mmCIF file of C-alpha atoms in Angstrom:
data_model
loop_
_atom_site.group_PDB
_atom_site.id
_atom_site.type_symbol
_atom_site.label_atom_id
_atom_site.label_comp_id
_atom_site.label_asym_id
_atom_site.label_seq_id
_atom_site.Cartn_x
_atom_site.Cartn_y
_atom_site.Cartn_z
ATOM 1 C CA MET X 1 0.269 0.077 -0.104
ATOM 2 C CA LYS X 2 2.773 2.642 0.385
ATOM 3 C CA LYS X 3 4.713 1.779 -2.244
ATOM 4 C CA ASP X 4 1.124 1.793 -3.927
ATOM 5 C CA LEU X 5 0.330 5.760 -2.801
ATOM 6 C CA VAL X 6 4.128 6.884 -4.489
ATOM 7 C CA GLU X 7 3.069 5.501 -7.924
ATOM 8 C CA ILE X 8 -0.488 6.510 -7.937
ATOM 9 C CA SER X 9 1.193 10.122 -6.799
ATOM 10 C CA LYS X 10 3.270 10.042 -9.700
ATOM 11 C CA ASP X 11 0.299 8.872 -12.000
ATOM 12 C CA LEU X 12 -1.666 11.560 -11.221
ATOM 13 C CA LEU X 13 1.057 13.899 -12.205
ATOM 14 C CA LYS X 14 0.936 12.276 -15.645
ATOM 15 C CA ASN X 15 -2.838 12.818 -16.216
ATOM 16 C CA VAL X 16 -3.138 16.169 -14.470
ATOM 17 C CA SER X 17 -5.002 17.315 -17.622
ATOM 18 C CA GLU X 18 -7.509 14.495 -17.759
ATOM 19 C CA LEU X 19 -8.094 14.346 -14.041
ATOM 20 C CA ASP X 20 -11.795 15.740 -14.410
ATOM 21 C CA ASP X 21 -12.874 12.632 -17.119
ATOM 22 C CA ILE X 22 -10.998 9.704 -15.081
ATOM 23 C CA ILE X 23 -12.799 10.448 -11.965
ATOM 24 C CA ASP X 24 -16.040 11.229 -13.304
ATOM 25 C CA SER X 25 -15.685 7.719 -15.381
ATOM 26 C CA TYR X 26 -14.844 6.196 -11.680
ATOM 27 C CA PHE X 27 -17.877 7.386 -10.489
ATOM 28 C CA ASP X 28 -20.938 5.363 -12.620
ATOM 29 C CA PRO X 29 -24.250 7.148 -12.199
ATOM 30 C CA ILE X 30 -26.474 5.800 -9.783
ATOM 31 C CA THR X 31 -28.632 2.506 -11.249
ATOM 32 C CA ASP X 32 -32.309 1.833 -11.011
ATOM 33 C CA ILE X 33 -32.762 -0.720 -7.658
ATOM 34 C CA THR X 34 -35.329 -2.863 -10.206
ATOM 35 C CA ASP X 35 -37.340 -2.090 -13.403
ATOM 36 C CA THR X 36 -40.366 -2.601 -11.098
ATOM 37 C CA ALA X 37 -39.525 -0.594 -7.561
ATOM 38 C CA LYS X 38 -42.273 0.867 -5.964
ATOM 39 C CA ASP X 39 -42.337 4.534 -5.679
ATOM 40 C CA ILE X 40 -41.082 4.573 -2.307
ATOM 41 C CA PHE X 41 -37.572 3.804 -3.591
ATOM 42 C CA THR X 42 -37.438 6.812 -5.653
ATOM 43 C CA PRO X 43 -36.769 9.665 -2.784
ATOM 44 C CA ILE X 44 -33.910 6.836 -1.327
ATOM 45 C CA LYS X 45 -32.204 6.711 -4.602
ATOM 46 C CA ILE X 46 -32.520 10.751 -4.911
ATOM 47 C CA VAL X 47 -30.784 11.105 -1.524
ATOM 48 C CA HIS X 48 -28.315 8.660 -2.448
ATOM 49 C CA SER X 49 -27.621 10.024 -5.520
ATOM 50 C CA LEU X 50 -26.927 13.536 -4.187
ATOM 51 C CA TYR X 51 -25.149 12.150 -1.539
ATOM 52 C CA THR X 52 -22.357 10.337 -4.022
ATOM 53 C CA TYR X 53 -22.663 13.591 -6.133
ATOM 54 C CA ASN X 54 -21.517 15.416 -2.705
ATOM 55 C CA LYS X 55 -18.785 13.245 -2.396
ATOM 56 C CA LYS X 56 -17.746 13.060 -5.794
ATOM 57 C CA ARG X 57 -17.075 16.651 -5.903
ATOM 58 C CA LYS X 58 -14.959 16.849 -2.512
ATOM 59 C CA PHE X 59 -12.901 13.635 -4.231
ATOM 60 C CA LYS X 60 -12.352 15.562 -7.401
ATOM 61 C CA SER X 61 -11.476 18.747 -5.522
ATOM 62 C CA PHE X 62 -9.306 17.050 -3.113
ATOM 63 C CA LEU X 63 -7.325 14.987 -6.085
ATOM 64 C CA LYS X 64 -6.674 18.091 -8.236
ATOM 65 C CA SER X 65 -5.356 20.163 -5.767
ATOM 66 C CA TYR X 66 -3.235 17.117 -4.668
ATOM 67 C CA ALA X 67 -2.065 16.583 -8.017
ATOM 68 C CA LYS X 68 -1.151 20.590 -8.502
ATOM 69 C CA SER X 69 0.818 20.499 -4.984
ATOM 70 C CA LEU X 70 2.658 17.801 -5.977
ATOM 71 C CA GLU X 71 3.407 19.148 -9.325
ATOM 72 C CA GLU X 72 4.962 22.151 -7.957
ATOM 73 C CA GLY X 73 6.825 20.101 -5.413
ATOM 74 C CA GLY X 74 8.477 17.656 -7.848
ATOM 75 C CA ILE X 75 8.145 13.982 -6.957
ATOM 76 C CA ASP X 76 9.039 12.409 -9.983
ATOM 77 C CA THR X 77 13.117 11.867 -9.665
ATOM 78 C CA PRO X 78 14.375 8.473 -8.786
ATOM 79 C CA GLU X 79 16.170 10.301 -5.604
ATOM 80 C CA LYS X 80 12.981 11.981 -4.475
ATOM 81 C CA THR X 81 10.960 8.535 -5.166
ATOM 82 C CA ARG X 82 13.483 7.045 -2.838
ATOM 83 C CA ARG X 83 12.584 9.571 -0.294
ATOM 84 C CA LEU X 84 9.192 9.173 -0.569
ATOM 85 C CA TYR X 85 9.162 5.438 0.270
ATOM 86 C CA SER X 86 11.396 5.873 3.074
ATOM 87 C CA TYR X 87 8.950 8.767 4.575
ATOM 88 C CA LEU X 88 5.985 6.220 4.083
ATOM 89 C CA GLU X 89 7.866 3.576 6.062
ATOM 90 C CA LYS X 90 7.202 5.620 9.193
ATOM 91 C CA ARG X 91 3.485 4.619 10.602
ATOM 92 C CA LYS X 92 2.680 8.330 11.614
ATOM 93 C CA ASN X 93 3.758 9.963 8.164
ATOM 94 C CA PHE X 94 1.507 6.712 6.664
ATOM 95 C CA ASN X 95 -1.454 7.332 8.296
ATOM 96 C CA PHE X 96 -1.805 10.963 8.522
ATOM 97 C CA ILE X 97 -2.167 11.030 4.585
ATOM 98 C CA ASN X 98 -4.317 8.512 4.642
ATOM 99 C CA ASP X 99 -6.185 10.268 7.432
ATOM 100 C CA THR X 100 -6.055 14.016 5.006
ATOM 101 C CA ILE X 101 -7.629 11.707 2.211
ATOM 102 C CA GLU X 102 -10.844 10.442 4.191
ATOM 103 C CA SER X 103 -11.134 14.135 5.843
ATOM 104 C CA ALA X 104 -11.153 15.738 2.333
ATOM 105 C CA ILE X 105 -13.853 13.424 1.387
ATOM 106 C CA ASN X 106 -15.928 14.443 4.673
ATOM 107 C CA SER X 107 -14.948 17.512 4.814
ATOM 108 C CA LYS X 108 -17.822 20.498 5.920
ATOM 109 C CA SER X 109 -16.123 22.287 2.723
ATOM 110 C CA ILE X 110 -15.506 22.012 -0.778
ATOM 111 C CA TYR X 111 -13.169 24.519 -0.466
ATOM 112 C CA GLY X 112 -12.032 22.540 2.746
ATOM 113 C CA SER X 113 -11.472 19.590 0.498
ATOM 114 C CA MET X 114 -9.508 21.554 -2.022
ATOM 115 C CA LEU X 115 -7.094 23.034 0.683
ATOM 116 C CA LEU X 116 -6.775 19.549 2.418
ATOM 117 C CA GLY X 117 -5.879 18.428 -1.189
ATOM 118 C CA TYR X 118 -3.120 21.004 -1.615
ATOM 119 C CA PHE X 119 -1.919 20.578 2.327
ATOM 120 C CA ALA X 120 -1.402 16.707 1.703
ATOM 121 C CA GLY X 121 0.567 17.344 -1.362
ATOM 122 C CA LYS X 122 3.009 19.798 -0.189
ATOM 123 C CA VAL X 123 3.406 17.235 3.153
ATOM 124 C CA PHE X 124 4.293 14.427 1.003
ATOM 125 C CA SER X 125 6.342 16.092 -1.803
ATOM 126 C CA GLN X 126 8.413 17.961 1.111
ATOM 127 C CA THR X 127 8.578 14.797 3.415
ATOM 128 C CA LEU X 128 7.665 17.301 6.226
ATOM 129 C CA ASN X 129 7.627 15.588 9.939
ATOM 130 C CA ILE X 130 4.194 15.129 11.498
ATOM 131 C CA THR X 131 3.924 17.148 14.343
ATOM 132 C CA LEU X 132 0.758 18.599 16.581
ATOM 133 C CA LYS X 133 0.779 21.450 13.698
ATOM 134 C CA GLU X 134 -0.078 19.274 11.184
ATOM 135 C CA LEU X 135 -2.685 17.608 12.761
ATOM 136 C CA ILE X 136 -4.469 20.919 14.130
ATOM 137 C CA THR X 137 -4.449 22.249 10.609
ATOM 138 C CA LEU X 138 -5.664 18.714 8.723
ATOM 139 C CA GLU X 139 -8.668 19.088 11.583
ATOM 140 C CA ALA X 140 -9.593 22.828 11.007
ATOM 141 C CA LEU X 141 -9.585 22.497 7.242
ATOM 142 C CA LYS X 142 -12.087 18.883 7.991
ATOM 143 C CA GLU X 143 -14.611 21.123 10.141
ATOM 144 C CA LEU X 144 -14.864 24.741 8.701
ATOM 145 C CA ASN X 145 -17.765 25.313 6.229
ATOM 146 C CA ASP X 146 -17.343 27.494 2.987
ATOM 147 C CA TYR X 147 -18.964 30.836 4.539
ATOM 148 C CA GLU X 148 -16.224 30.127 7.926
ATOM 149 C CA LEU X 149 -13.292 29.617 5.423
ATOM 150 C CA SER X 150 -14.861 32.803 3.075
ATOM 151 C CA TYR X 151 -15.082 35.083 6.190
ATOM 152 C CA PHE X 152 -11.311 33.446 7.514
ATOM 153 C CA THR X 153 -9.579 34.738 4.092
ATOM 154 C CA LYS X 154 -11.689 38.357 4.380
ATOM 155 C CA ILE X 155 -10.059 39.070 7.550
ATOM 156 C CA TYR X 156 -6.355 38.260 7.090
ATOM 157 C CA SER X 157 -6.841 39.894 3.665
ATOM 158 C CA VAL X 158 -6.812 42.695 5.055
ATOM 159 C CA ALA X 159 -5.864 42.918 8.721
ATOM 160 C CA ASP X 160 -2.424 43.395 10.138
ATOM 161 C CA LEU X 161 -1.039 39.784 11.236
ATOM 162 C CA SER X 162 1.781 40.843 13.188
ATOM 163 C CA LYS X 163 -0.325 42.739 15.803
ATOM 164 C CA THR X 164 -3.441 41.518 18.084
ATOM 165 C CA ILE X 165 -6.276 41.796 15.665
ATOM 166 C CA ASN X 166 -9.630 43.035 16.211
ATOM 167 C CA VAL X 167 -12.317 43.083 13.336
ATOM 168 C CA ASN X 168 -14.246 46.020 14.605
ATOM 169 C CA ASP X 169 -11.257 48.038 13.625
ATOM 170 C CA TYR X 170 -11.656 46.852 10.168
ATOM 171 C CA LYS X 171 -15.647 47.712 10.123
ATOM 172 C CA LYS X 172 -14.950 49.785 6.846
ATOM 173 C CA GLU X 173 -13.245 46.722 4.823
ATOM 174 C CA LEU X 174 -15.714 43.847 6.398
ATOM 175 C CA GLY X 175 -18.883 45.732 6.953
ATOM 176 C CA ASN X 176 -20.829 44.167 9.706
ATOM 177 C CA THR X 177 -18.630 42.461 11.760
ATOM 178 C CA PHE X 178 -21.077 39.971 13.762
ATOM 179 C CA LEU X 179 -20.575 36.790 11.521
ATOM 180 C CA TYR X 180 -16.307 37.730 11.280
ATOM 181 C CA GLU X 181 -16.808 37.171 15.582
ATOM 182 C CA ILE X 182 -18.562 33.969 15.178
ATOM 183 C CA THR X 183 -15.990 33.063 12.830
ATOM 184 C CA ILE X 184 -12.910 33.868 14.986
ATOM 185 C CA SER X 185 -14.869 31.514 18.313
ATOM 186 C CA ARG X 186 -14.585 28.878 15.646
ATOM 187 C CA LEU X 187 -10.861 29.874 14.709
ATOM 188 C CA ILE X 188 -10.079 29.911 18.039
ATOM 189 C CA GLN X 189 -11.901 26.837 19.223
ATOM 190 C CA LEU X 190 -10.377 24.753 16.520
ATOM 191 C CA ARG X 191 -6.489 26.192 17.992
ATOM 192 C CA MET X 192 -6.165 28.104 14.526
ATOM 193 C CA VAL X 193 -5.555 31.538 16.451
ATOM 194 C CA GLU X 194 -4.703 32.104 19.692
ATOM 195 C CA GLU X 195 -7.377 34.175 22.053
ATOM 196 C CA ALA X 196 -6.572 37.806 22.533
ATOM 197 C CA PRO X 197 -5.290 38.286 26.459
ATOM 198 C CA ILE X 198 -7.657 40.089 28.418
ATOM 199 C CA LEU X 199 -6.861 43.412 29.297
ATOM 200 C CA ALA X 200 -7.835 45.828 32.197
ATOM 201 C CA SER X 201 -10.197 47.233 30.414
ATOM 202 C CA GLY X 202 -11.811 44.048 29.424
ATOM 203 C CA LYS X 203 -11.482 41.976 26.243
ATOM 204 C CA PRO X 204 -13.080 43.509 23.029
ATOM 205 C CA LYS X 205 -15.274 41.296 21.181
ATOM 206 C CA GLY X 206 -13.542 39.854 17.868
ATOM 207 C CA SER X 207 -9.858 39.786 18.960
ATOM 208 C CA PHE X 208 -7.096 37.292 18.202
ATOM 209 C CA ILE X 209 -3.732 36.813 17.484
ATOM 210 C CA ALA X 210 -2.757 35.618 14.188
ATOM 211 C CA SER X 211 -0.811 31.765 14.594
ATOM 212 C CA GLU X 212 1.399 30.273 12.183
ATOM 213 C CA ILE X 213 -1.082 27.826 11.573
ATOM 214 C CA SER X 214 -3.796 30.305 10.249
ATOM 215 C CA GLU X 215 -1.132 32.316 8.454
ATOM 216 C CA ASP X 216 0.301 28.680 6.902
ATOM 217 C CA ILE X 217 -3.489 28.143 5.565
ATOM 218 C CA TYR X 218 -4.223 31.894 4.130
ATOM 219 C CA PHE X 219 -0.977 31.481 2.259
ATOM 220 C CA MET X 220 -2.024 27.841 1.012
ATOM 221 C CA ILE X 221 -5.292 30.080 -0.397
ATOM 222 C CA GLN X 222 -3.341 32.302 -2.058
ATOM 223 C CA ASP X 223 -0.563 29.848 -3.543
ATOM 224 C CA MET X 224 -3.768 28.420 -4.866
ATOM 225 C CA GLY X 225 -5.332 31.392 -6.697
ATOM 226 C CA ILE X 226 -8.273 30.891 -4.433
ATOM 227 C CA GLU X 227 -8.296 34.116 -2.484
ATOM 228 C CA LYS X 228 -11.161 36.499 -4.420
ATOM 229 C CA GLU X 229 -13.130 33.434 -5.184
ATOM 230 C CA LEU X 230 -13.398 32.527 -0.996
ATOM 231 C CA ILE X 231 -14.115 36.070 -0.500
ATOM 232 C CA ASP X 232 -16.396 36.644 -3.024
ATOM 233 C CA TYR X 233 -18.265 33.313 -1.739
ATOM 234 C CA GLY X 234 -18.977 35.127 1.762
ATOM 235 C CA LEU X 235 -20.738 38.063 -0.189
ATOM 236 C CA GLN X 236 -23.310 35.680 -1.998
#
């Protein structure tokens, strides 16, 4: 299986331009249960079809971003292949890649699936050591929904990340800050950002300190070229 993961990743790079068709052909459309099926099966088939379609979209988003990241990292030299085999000999590394794939398919967000694909390719191609930081990133990208990722992106696109950030200081750029405050609570809960310390005057709502994890995710969004798309999503 470990050898398969390396070879599969290399094969993806050879077929990047055909990934859409390859994935579509893998997911066959749902067929009738029986020609004489009663009406009760109709809603079941519809729900199952929607479920399958949603999983397919997330899997496709993951694979395309994974291939893009591998392409940038480069894995097709003999020396790099040997490093990847050695990397996967460590159980925690192999398990992490598998967990990332599973998380992408079951994520709450299409954008989360895309980011998990790019993240997995980055970890794999650069043979990064798996630490708590990578585990927190994985969990955050699985749990955030599209709107939360959109609000996160917009905050990071306007805020000064070197200072304690209070979204109320950016009302001109963000507009109504209520939804951004909710998003910040989620980011703190998922350990993506640090909660701002309580001051003598109290802690203003919507305050936090950017972390290396959150900055890495924002830079991935920029590298993938989906920053504007994510910002616009929250405006829809």
